[in-house]
Structure formats: C-alpha cells, structure tokens
Coordinates of C-alpha atoms in Angstrom, one line a residue:
M132 CA 0.0 0.0 0.0
S133 CA 3.1 2.3 -0.2
P134 CA 2.3 5.5 -2.1
R135 CA 5.6 5.2 -3.8
L136 CA 4.9 1.7 -5.1
W137 CA 1.5 2.8 -6.3
W138 CA 3.0 5.7 -8.1
R139 CA 5.4 3.3 -9.9
R140 CA 2.5 1.0 -10.8
V141 CA 0.4 3.8 -12.2
V142 CA 3.3 5.2 -14.3
F143 CA 4.0 1.7 -15.5
W144 CA 0.4 1.1 -16.5
V145 CA 0.3 4.4 -18.4
G146 CA 3.5 3.3 -20.1
A147 CA 2.0 0.1 -21.3
V148 CA -1.1 2.0 -22.6
L149 CA 1.2 4.4 -24.4
V150 CA 3.2 1.5 -26.0
A151 CA 0.0 0.0 -27.3
A152 CA -1.3 3.4 -28.6
V153 CA 1.9 4.1 -30.4
A154 CA 1.9 0.5 -31.9
V155 CA -1.6 1.0 -33.2
G156 CA -0.8 4.4 -34.7
F157 CA 2.4 3.0 -36.2
A158 CA 0.5 0.2 -37.8
K159 CA -2.0 2.6 -39.5
A160 CA 0.8 5.0 -40.6
S161 CA 2.8 2.0 -42.0
D162 CA -0.2 1.0 -44.1
W163 CA -0.6 4.6 -45.3
A164 CA 3.2 4.8 -46.2
G165 CA 3.2 1.6 -48.1
G166 CA 0.0 2.5 -49.9
L167 CA 1.5 5.9 -50.9
F168 CA 4.4 4.2 -52.6
L169 CA 2.1 1.8 -54.5
H170 CA 0.0 4.8 -55.6
F171 CA 3.0 6.5 -57.2
A172 CA 4.4 3.3 -58.6
A173 CA 1.1 2.7 -60.4
L174 CA 1.3 6.1 -62.1
H175 CA 4.3 5.2 -64.1
P176 CA 6.6 2.1 -64.2
W177 CA 9.8 4.1 -64.0
L178 CA 8.9 6.0 -60.8
P179 CA 10.1 3.2 -58.4
F180 CA 13.5 3.6 -60.0
V181 CA 13.6 7.2 -58.7
I182 CA 11.7 6.9 -55.5
A183 CA 13.4 3.8 -54.1
P184 CA 17.1 4.8 -54.5
A185 CA 16.4 8.4 -53.3
G186 CA 14.3 7.2 -50.4
L187 CA 16.8 4.6 -49.2
A188 CA 19.7 7.0 -49.5
I189 CA 17.9 9.7 -47.5
A190 CA 16.8 7.2 -44.8
F191 CA 20.3 5.9 -44.5
L192 CA 21.8 9.4 -44.2
L193 CA 19.2 10.3 -41.5
T194 CA 19.9 7.1 -39.6
Q195 CA 23.7 7.8 -39.6
H196 CA 23.7 11.5 -38.8
V197 CA 20.4 12.4 -37.1
F198 CA 19.2 9.2 -35.4
P199 CA 22.3 7.0 -34.7
G200 CA 21.2 3.9 -32.9
A201 CA 17.9 3.6 -34.9
Q202 CA 19.4 1.3 -37.6
G203 CA 18.4 -2.3 -38.0
S204 CA 15.2 -4.1 -37.0
G205 CA 15.2 -2.9 -33.4
I206 CA 15.2 -6.3 -31.7
P207 CA 19.0 -6.8 -31.6
Q208 CA 19.4 -3.3 -30.2
T209 CA 16.8 -4.1 -27.5
I210 CA 18.6 -7.4 -26.7
A211 CA 21.9 -5.5 -26.5
A212 CA 20.4 -2.9 -24.2
L213 CA 19.4 -5.7 -21.8
H214 CA 23.1 -6.6 -21.5
M215 CA 24.5 -3.1 -21.1
H216 CA 25.6 -1.9 -17.7
D217 CA 26.5 1.7 -18.6
P218 CA 23.3 3.9 -18.5
K219 CA 24.8 6.2 -21.1
L220 CA 25.2 3.4 -23.6
V221 CA 21.6 2.3 -23.0
D222 CA 20.4 5.9 -23.6
R223 CA 22.1 5.7 -27.1
V224 CA 19.9 2.8 -28.0
L225 CA 16.6 3.4 -26.1
S226 CA 15.4 7.0 -25.8
P227 CA 12.4 9.1 -27.0
R228 CA 14.6 10.5 -29.8
I229 CA 15.5 7.0 -31.0
A230 CA 11.8 6.0 -30.8
V231 CA 10.7 8.9 -32.9
G232 CA 13.5 8.3 -35.4
K233 CA 12.7 4.6 -35.6
V234 CA 9.1 5.3 -36.5
L235 CA 9.8 8.1 -39.0
L236 CA 12.6 6.3 -40.8
T237 CA 10.6 3.0 -41.0
L238 CA 7.8 4.9 -42.5
L239 CA 10.2 6.5 -45.0
G240 CA 11.5 3.1 -45.9
L241 CA 8.0 1.8 -46.5
A242 CA 7.2 4.9 -48.6
S243 CA 10.3 4.1 -50.6
G244 CA 9.2 0.5 -51.4
A245 CA 11.5 -1.3 -49.0
S246 CA 10.6 -4.8 -48.0
I247 CA 10.6 -4.2 -44.3
G248 CA 8.2 -4.7 -41.4
R249 CA 7.2 -2.5 -38.5
E250 CA 7.1 -5.2 -35.7
G251 CA 10.8 -5.2 -34.9
P252 CA 10.9 -1.4 -34.8
T253 CA 7.8 -1.5 -32.5
V254 CA 9.8 -3.6 -30.0
Q255 CA 12.6 -1.0 -29.8
V256 CA 10.0 1.8 -29.6
G257 CA 8.2 0.0 -26.8
A258 CA 11.4 -0.6 -24.9
S259 CA 12.4 3.0 -25.4
I260 CA 9.1 4.3 -23.9
M261 CA 9.5 2.0 -20.9
H262 CA 13.1 2.9 -20.4
A263 CA 12.2 6.6 -20.4
L264 CA 9.6 5.9 -17.7
G265 CA 12.2 4.0 -15.7
K266 CA 14.4 7.0 -15.7
L267 CA 11.5 9.1 -14.6
L268 CA 10.8 6.8 -11.7
R269 CA 14.6 6.6 -10.8
L270 CA 14.5 2.9 -10.2
P271 CA 17.2 1.9 -7.8
R272 CA 18.1 -1.6 -9.1
L273 CA 19.4 -2.8 -12.5
E274 CA 17.0 -5.7 -12.6
L275 CA 14.0 -3.4 -12.3
R276 CA 15.2 -1.2 -15.2
R277 CA 15.9 -4.3 -17.2
A278 CA 12.4 -5.6 -16.5
L279 CA 10.9 -2.4 -17.8
I280 CA 12.8 -2.7 -21.1
L281 CA 11.8 -6.3 -21.4
A282 CA 8.2 -5.4 -20.6
G283 CA 8.2 -2.6 -23.2
G284 CA 9.5 -5.0 -25.9
A285 CA 7.0 -7.7 -25.1
A286 CA 4.1 -5.1 -25.0
G287 CA 5.3 -3.9 -28.4
I288 CA 5.0 -7.4 -30.0
A289 CA 1.6 -8.0 -28.3
A290 CA 0.2 -4.7 -29.6
A291 CA 1.7 -4.9 -33.0
F292 CA 0.3 -8.3 -33.8
N293 CA -2.6 -8.4 -31.3
T294 CA -1.0 -11.5 -29.9
P295 CA -0.7 -11.3 -26.1
L296 CA 0.5 -14.8 -25.6
A297 CA 3.2 -14.4 -28.3
G298 CA 4.3 -11.2 -26.6
I299 CA 5.0 -13.1 -23.4
V300 CA 6.7 -16.1 -25.1
F301 CA 8.8 -13.7 -27.2
A302 CA 10.0 -11.9 -24.1
I303 CA 11.0 -15.1 -22.4
E304 CA 12.5 -17.0 -25.4
E305 CA 14.0 -14.3 -27.6
L306 CA 14.6 -11.1 -25.6
S307 CA 15.8 -12.4 -22.3
H308 CA 16.5 -16.1 -23.1
S309 CA 15.4 -16.9 -19.5
F310 CA 12.5 -16.7 -17.1
E311 CA 13.0 -14.6 -14.0
S312 CA 10.4 -14.7 -11.4
R313 CA 11.2 -11.2 -10.1
T314 CA 10.5 -9.7 -13.5
S315 CA 7.8 -12.0 -14.9
G316 CA 4.9 -10.1 -13.2
T317 CA 6.1 -6.9 -14.8
V318 CA 6.2 -8.4 -18.3
F319 CA 2.8 -10.1 -17.9
T320 CA 1.2 -7.0 -16.6
A321 CA 2.6 -4.9 -19.5
V322 CA 1.4 -7.4 -22.1
V323 CA -2.1 -7.6 -20.6
V324 CA -2.5 -3.8 -20.3
A325 CA -1.1 -3.3 -23.9
G326 CA -3.4 -6.1 -25.2
A327 CA -6.4 -4.6 -23.5
T328 CA -5.6 -1.2 -24.9
T329 CA -5.2 -2.6 -28.4
L330 CA -8.5 -4.4 -28.1
G331 CA -10.1 -1.1 -27.1
L332 CA -8.6 0.9 -29.9
V333 CA -9.0 -1.5 -32.9
G334 CA -11.2 -4.3 -31.6
N335 CA -10.5 -8.1 -31.6
Y336 CA -8.9 -9.0 -34.9
T337 CA -6.6 -11.6 -36.2
Y338 CA -3.5 -10.2 -38.0
F339 CA -3.6 -12.5 -41.0
G340 CA -7.3 -13.3 -40.9
Q341 CA -8.7 -16.7 -40.0
T342 CA -8.4 -20.2 -41.5
A343 CA -10.0 -23.4 -40.3
A344 CA -7.5 -25.7 -42.1
V345 CA -6.6 -28.9 -40.3
L346 CA -4.4 -32.0 -40.8
S347 CA -6.6 -35.0 -40.5
N348 CA -4.7 -38.0 -41.9
G349 CA -1.3 -39.6 -41.5
D350 CA -0.1 -38.8 -45.1
A351 CA -0.6 -35.1 -44.4
W352 CA 2.1 -35.2 -41.8
L353 CA 4.5 -35.4 -44.7
A354 CA 3.6 -31.7 -45.0
V355 CA 5.3 -31.1 -41.6
I356 CA 8.6 -32.7 -42.8
L357 CA 8.6 -31.0 -46.2
C358 CA 7.8 -27.5 -44.9
S359 CA 10.3 -27.9 -42.1
L360 CA 13.1 -28.9 -44.3
T361 CA 12.4 -26.2 -46.9
G362 CA 11.6 -23.4 -44.6
G363 CA 14.3 -24.2 -42.1
L364 CA 17.0 -24.3 -44.9
A365 CA 15.7 -21.1 -46.6
G366 CA 15.4 -19.3 -43.2
G367 CA 18.9 -20.4 -42.2
V368 CA 20.4 -19.2 -45.4
F369 CA 18.6 -15.8 -45.0
S370 CA 19.9 -15.4 -41.5
Q371 CA 23.4 -16.4 -42.3
A372 CA 23.4 -13.9 -45.2
L373 CA 22.4 -11.0 -42.8
I374 CA 25.0 -12.0 -40.3
I375 CA 27.7 -12.1 -42.9
A376 CA 26.6 -8.7 -44.2
A377 CA 26.7 -7.2 -40.7
R378 CA 30.3 -8.2 -40.4
G379 CA 31.1 -6.6 -43.7
L380 CA 31.8 -8.0 -47.1
P381 CA 35.5 -9.0 -47.8
G382 CA 37.7 -7.5 -50.5
W383 CA 37.0 -4.7 -52.9
A384 CA 33.2 -4.8 -52.5
G385 CA 33.5 -4.4 -48.8
R386 CA 35.9 -1.4 -49.1
M387 CA 33.6 0.3 -51.6
I388 CA 30.6 -0.1 -49.3
I389 CA 32.5 1.4 -46.4
R390 CA 33.8 4.3 -48.5
Y391 CA 30.5 5.1 -50.2
P392 CA 27.7 3.8 -47.9
A393 CA 25.1 6.3 -49.3
G394 CA 25.9 5.2 -52.8
F395 CA 25.4 1.6 -51.7
A396 CA 22.0 2.5 -50.4
V397 CA 21.2 4.0 -53.8
L398 CA 22.3 0.7 -55.5
C399 CA 20.0 -1.2 -53.1
G400 CA 17.1 1.0 -54.1
L401 CA 17.7 0.3 -57.7
L402 CA 17.8 -3.4 -57.0
L403 CA 14.5 -3.1 -55.1
A404 CA 12.9 -1.4 -58.1
I405 CA 14.2 -4.2 -60.4
I406 CA 12.9 -6.9 -58.1
G407 CA 9.6 -5.1 -57.7
T408 CA 9.2 -4.8 -61.5
L409 CA 10.0 -8.5 -62.0
S410 CA 7.3 -9.4 -59.3
G411 CA 4.7 -7.1 -60.7
G412 CA 4.9 -4.8 -57.7
Q413 CA 4.2 -7.7 -55.2
T414 CA 7.6 -7.5 -53.3
Y415 CA 7.2 -3.9 -52.2
G416 CA 6.3 -3.2 -48.5
T417 CA 5.7 -5.6 -45.6
G418 CA 4.1 -8.4 -47.5
Y419 CA 1.1 -8.3 -45.2
Q420 CA -1.6 -8.1 -47.9
Q421 CA 0.0 -11.0 -49.9
A422 CA 0.2 -13.2 -46.8
R423 CA -3.3 -12.4 -45.7
G424 CA -4.7 -13.1 -49.2
M425 CA -3.0 -16.6 -49.2
V426 CA -4.1 -17.4 -45.7
E427 CA -7.8 -16.6 -46.4
A428 CA -7.5 -18.1 -49.9
H429 CA -8.5 -14.9 -51.6
S430 CA -5.5 -14.7 -53.9
T431 CA -2.6 -16.7 -55.3
L432 CA 0.9 -15.6 -56.2
P433 CA 3.4 -17.0 -58.7
A434 CA 5.9 -19.6 -57.4
V435 CA 8.8 -17.1 -57.9
Y436 CA 7.3 -14.7 -55.3
A437 CA 9.0 -16.3 -52.3
V438 CA 12.5 -16.0 -53.9
L439 CA 11.9 -12.4 -55.1
K440 CA 10.5 -11.4 -51.7
L441 CA 13.5 -13.0 -49.9
A442 CA 15.9 -11.1 -52.2
A443 CA 14.0 -7.8 -51.7
T444 CA 14.1 -8.3 -47.9
V445 CA 17.9 -9.0 -47.9
V446 CA 18.5 -5.9 -50.1
S447 CA 16.4 -3.7 -47.8
Y448 CA 18.1 -4.9 -44.7
V449 CA 21.7 -4.5 -45.9
S450 CA 21.0 -1.0 -47.2
G451 CA 21.4 0.2 -43.6
I452 CA 17.9 1.6 -43.1
P453 CA 15.7 0.8 -40.1
G454 CA 13.1 -1.9 -40.6
G455 CA 12.1 -5.3 -39.3
I456 CA 11.9 -8.7 -40.9
F457 CA 8.9 -10.2 -39.1
A458 CA 6.1 -9.5 -41.6
P459 CA 8.3 -10.1 -44.8
S460 CA 9.5 -13.4 -43.3
L461 CA 5.9 -14.6 -42.6
S462 CA 4.9 -13.5 -46.1
I463 CA 7.8 -15.5 -47.6
G464 CA 6.9 -18.5 -45.5
A465 CA 3.3 -18.4 -46.6
A466 CA 4.4 -18.4 -50.2
L467 CA 6.7 -21.3 -49.6
G468 CA 3.8 -23.3 -48.1
S469 CA 1.7 -22.5 -51.1
V470 CA 4.4 -23.6 -53.5
L471 CA 4.9 -26.9 -51.7
A472 CA 1.1 -27.7 -51.3
P473 CA 0.8 -29.6 -54.6
L474 CA 3.5 -32.0 -53.4
V475 CA 1.3 -33.2 -50.5
P476 CA -2.2 -33.8 -51.9
G477 CA -3.4 -35.1 -48.6
A478 CA -2.8 -31.7 -46.9
P479 CA -5.1 -28.7 -47.3
V480 CA -3.5 -25.7 -49.0
G481 CA -4.4 -23.6 -46.0
A482 CA -2.6 -25.9 -43.6
M483 CA 0.5 -25.9 -45.8
I484 CA 0.6 -22.1 -45.8
L485 CA 0.5 -22.0 -42.0
L486 CA 3.2 -24.6 -41.8
G487 CA 5.3 -22.8 -44.3
M488 CA 5.0 -19.5 -42.3
T489 CA 6.0 -21.3 -39.1
A490 CA 8.9 -23.1 -40.7
Y491 CA 10.5 -20.2 -42.5
F492 CA 9.9 -17.8 -39.6
C493 CA 11.5 -20.2 -37.2
G494 CA 14.3 -20.8 -39.6
V495 CA 15.0 -17.1 -39.5
V496 CA 14.7 -16.2 -35.8
Q497 CA 15.4 -19.7 -34.4
A498 CA 12.8 -19.3 -31.7
P499 CA 10.5 -22.3 -32.0
I500 CA 7.9 -21.7 -29.3
T501 CA 7.5 -18.1 -30.4
S502 CA 7.2 -19.1 -34.0
A503 CA 4.4 -21.6 -33.4
V504 CA 2.5 -19.4 -31.0
I505 CA 2.6 -16.3 -33.1
V506 CA 1.3 -18.0 -36.2
M507 CA -1.4 -19.8 -34.2
E508 CA -2.6 -16.5 -32.6
M509 CA -2.3 -14.5 -35.9
T510 CA -4.6 -16.9 -37.7
A511 CA -6.8 -18.1 -34.8
N512 CA -6.2 -21.7 -35.6
Q513 CA -5.7 -23.7 -32.4
S514 CA -6.4 -27.0 -34.2
L515 CA -3.0 -27.0 -35.9
M516 CA -1.0 -26.2 -32.8
I517 CA 0.6 -29.6 -32.5
P518 CA 1.7 -29.7 -36.2
L519 CA 2.9 -26.1 -35.9
M520 CA 5.0 -27.0 -32.9
A521 CA 6.4 -30.0 -34.6
T522 CA 7.2 -27.9 -37.7
S523 CA 8.8 -25.2 -35.6
F524 CA 11.2 -27.5 -33.7
L525 CA 12.2 -29.5 -36.8
S526 CA 12.9 -26.3 -38.9
F527 CA 14.9 -24.9 -35.9
A528 CA 17.1 -28.0 -36.1
V529 CA 17.5 -27.6 -39.9
S530 CA 18.3 -23.9 -39.7
R531 CA 21.0 -24.5 -37.1
L532 CA 22.8 -26.7 -39.7
V533 CA 23.2 -23.6 -41.9
C534 CA 23.3 -20.7 -39.3
R535 CA 25.0 -21.8 -36.1
R536 CA 23.9 -18.7 -34.1
P537 CA 20.4 -17.2 -33.8
L538 CA 20.1 -14.1 -36.0
Y539 CA 19.0 -11.6 -33.3
G540 CA 21.6 -12.8 -30.8
A541 CA 24.4 -12.6 -33.3
L542 CA 23.4 -9.1 -34.4
A543 CA 23.1 -8.0 -30.8
R544 CA 26.6 -9.3 -30.1
R545 CA 27.9 -7.4 -33.1
F546 CA 26.1 -4.3 -31.9
L547 CA 27.6 -4.6 -28.5
Q548 CA 31.1 -4.9 -30.0
L549 CA 30.6 -1.8 -32.0
Q550 CA 29.3 0.1 -29.0
G551 CA 32.4 -1.0 -27.0
D552 CA 34.7 0.3 -29.8
H553 CA 33.1 3.7 -29.3

C-alpha cells in the first residue's frame, strides 16, 4: 500500500497503454506509407527507379547522422540494451529521440518501397518508452530497469500483432532467453495492459485473418517434414546472409561499401525497383496483404514470389535503413507453403501455408515456441497447434545446420562490440 509503489504502478500502466497506442498508430501509418508508394508506382513504371534509390539514401543518411542507434530491426538493439551496464550506452539505443526516429525512418523506408516490417521497430520503440519511464521513476536496481525494457519490448509485440501470448513467449524465449520470477509479473502486466488497450482501440482482430485448415490424416504429416526442411533451410540461409553482411563483405566490394555507404543505399534502391518490377509490384512493402490473401484463400501468387520477396528483404536490410523482418518473413513462409502444397495432396493448402509460415519464420529467428504461438494467434487456428509446434522445432534444427547462431543474438553481439569500440 506504499504510495511510492502505487506511483510506480500507475506510471508503468500508463507506459503500457502508451506503447499500445503508439503501436496501433504506427501500424496505421505504415499501411498509409506503403499505400503511398504503391500509388505513385502505379502512375508510371519508372517512378520506383527514382523513389526507391532516393528514399533509401535519405533514410540511410538520416539514420547515420540524425538518429544513430535507430538502424536495423530494433530487436537486436533491445537485446543488446538488456546486457548493457552503462546507462549512457543504454540511452544511445533506447530513448524518446530514438523511438521517434525509428518510427519516422521505418515509414520513410516503406514509402520508398523497401521490403521491411514494423514489428521489430515497435519492439525498440516500446522498450524506449518504458526505459524513459524507468528514468523518470529513478528505479534503484538494475533488474528493475531491465524488467521495464523487457516489458516494453513484449508489449510492443503483443500490440503490433494483437497476440498477447506471443508477446509473453517472445520476451522469455528471444529477448531475455530466460524466465526470471522477479520480473515476470512486470512483463505479464505490461502485455495484458497493452493487449487490452489494443483491443479497445481496434477491436478483436486476427492479424492474418482466419483459417480453419486442419491436418486429419497420416499422409498429411509429410507436410510437416517437407515444410520444415524447406523453410528451415531457406530461413537459415537468409539469417546467415544477414550475419555475414553485418560483419562486412570482404575484399574490394566491402571497401567500396565502407567508402560510399550512401551510394550503396542508392544501389540497393535500384535493386529493389528491379525486383519489384519482376514481381509485378508484389515485393514492395511488408508483404502483409499478400500473406493475408494466401491465408484466407483470396489470392494466389506466382511460385517465384518467395524467392523475389526474400531477395528484396535482404537488399532492404543490408542497405542500412531501419526496418524489421517479421512480416516479410511470414509472407515468404506463406508463399513457400503455397508452392509446396501440390507435393502433398493429402494436406489442405491452408494448412500448408501456415506450416510454411512457421517453418520459415522459425528458420530465420530460431525461436521455435514463439514461431508456433505467433502463427497460431495471428490466424486463430488452435487445431493446428501440434503440427505447428512439430514444424517449428524441426525447422529450428535444420536452420541450425546452416546458421549456427540465432540471428538476433548474433546481431546483438555485433552491436555490443561496435558500442564497445566507441
């Protein structure tokens, strides 16, 4: 009943509400930014060849000179902040200025046609909001400040996808890699408050729509093996490519990128426009509409979409602009499942799409429980939970054969090394 404790609780609850409100606003603004690019791209086929290079170059320069610390997806930066002991270093990564920059630059990337998502940035934004509140409260112990960062990241995922359970699992499995009883209540409360706020603002919805697909016979379990092998391998290759790119390319190419980073961003923009043209404009943006169309069986995409979307996402990430990989990865996975569906006649196409999403996403992030739970919650399909879990763990094992370290953990370690150099 201490007034000081109640003051902390009230400020913390307000923070969770604020994280959810920002996540909802960010989602709507992201849809608008992506739609704006598609509008201009539809006016003339050569416009993406101007907008994408210019937009990526501007976003890169702003990231480097105005909002340093806002680069990347946001999740590795949040993980790195949880392992920092110097408050000044944490402030470089998690602050209101970084949160504003993350939102604005991600929107600029989407308005430039980049294949990026907003969910990773929402994690860093949520952690930044909670970290700022922790400074306001002047929390005395490191574990309390760490708990607020963890809670902010979890609340960000819960609000971005409207997936409260996935937010909790993500915080335990990916952000903290552990379960601490002293901080679990803080995380759970933040997720519940953020989830309730999201429900109040936008209603009860499923991110990728709903599907009632089930696996009902033994032959259909071949789908689990096929999707796991393909998705785990492709996801592992994607992650390893990003880890190698983060270290820097060797030889002449690496030296040129270091010397002319803005020029490299322009080149990435040109590649995005080329890939977008080859795909008929389908690879621009988050991939949300494409994935939802496949899940709800409203639309089909050519088999080459998965490859082109993967290439567009790699190009967008290595350009150096802020942006996440959650939504693009789920879109790629849905396309993989759709392509593999004819190989398993005993499995419904809808089930193959969900298995493909889980397999590829887990292959990328190597977080099996989170991958299965997030796909289950985003499609409201509890009947496939066991196949989704089996697919997730098998694809995790396959991905590890290609990429020995989890993507976010490897990028977080790289980020910590760079901060130490400074």
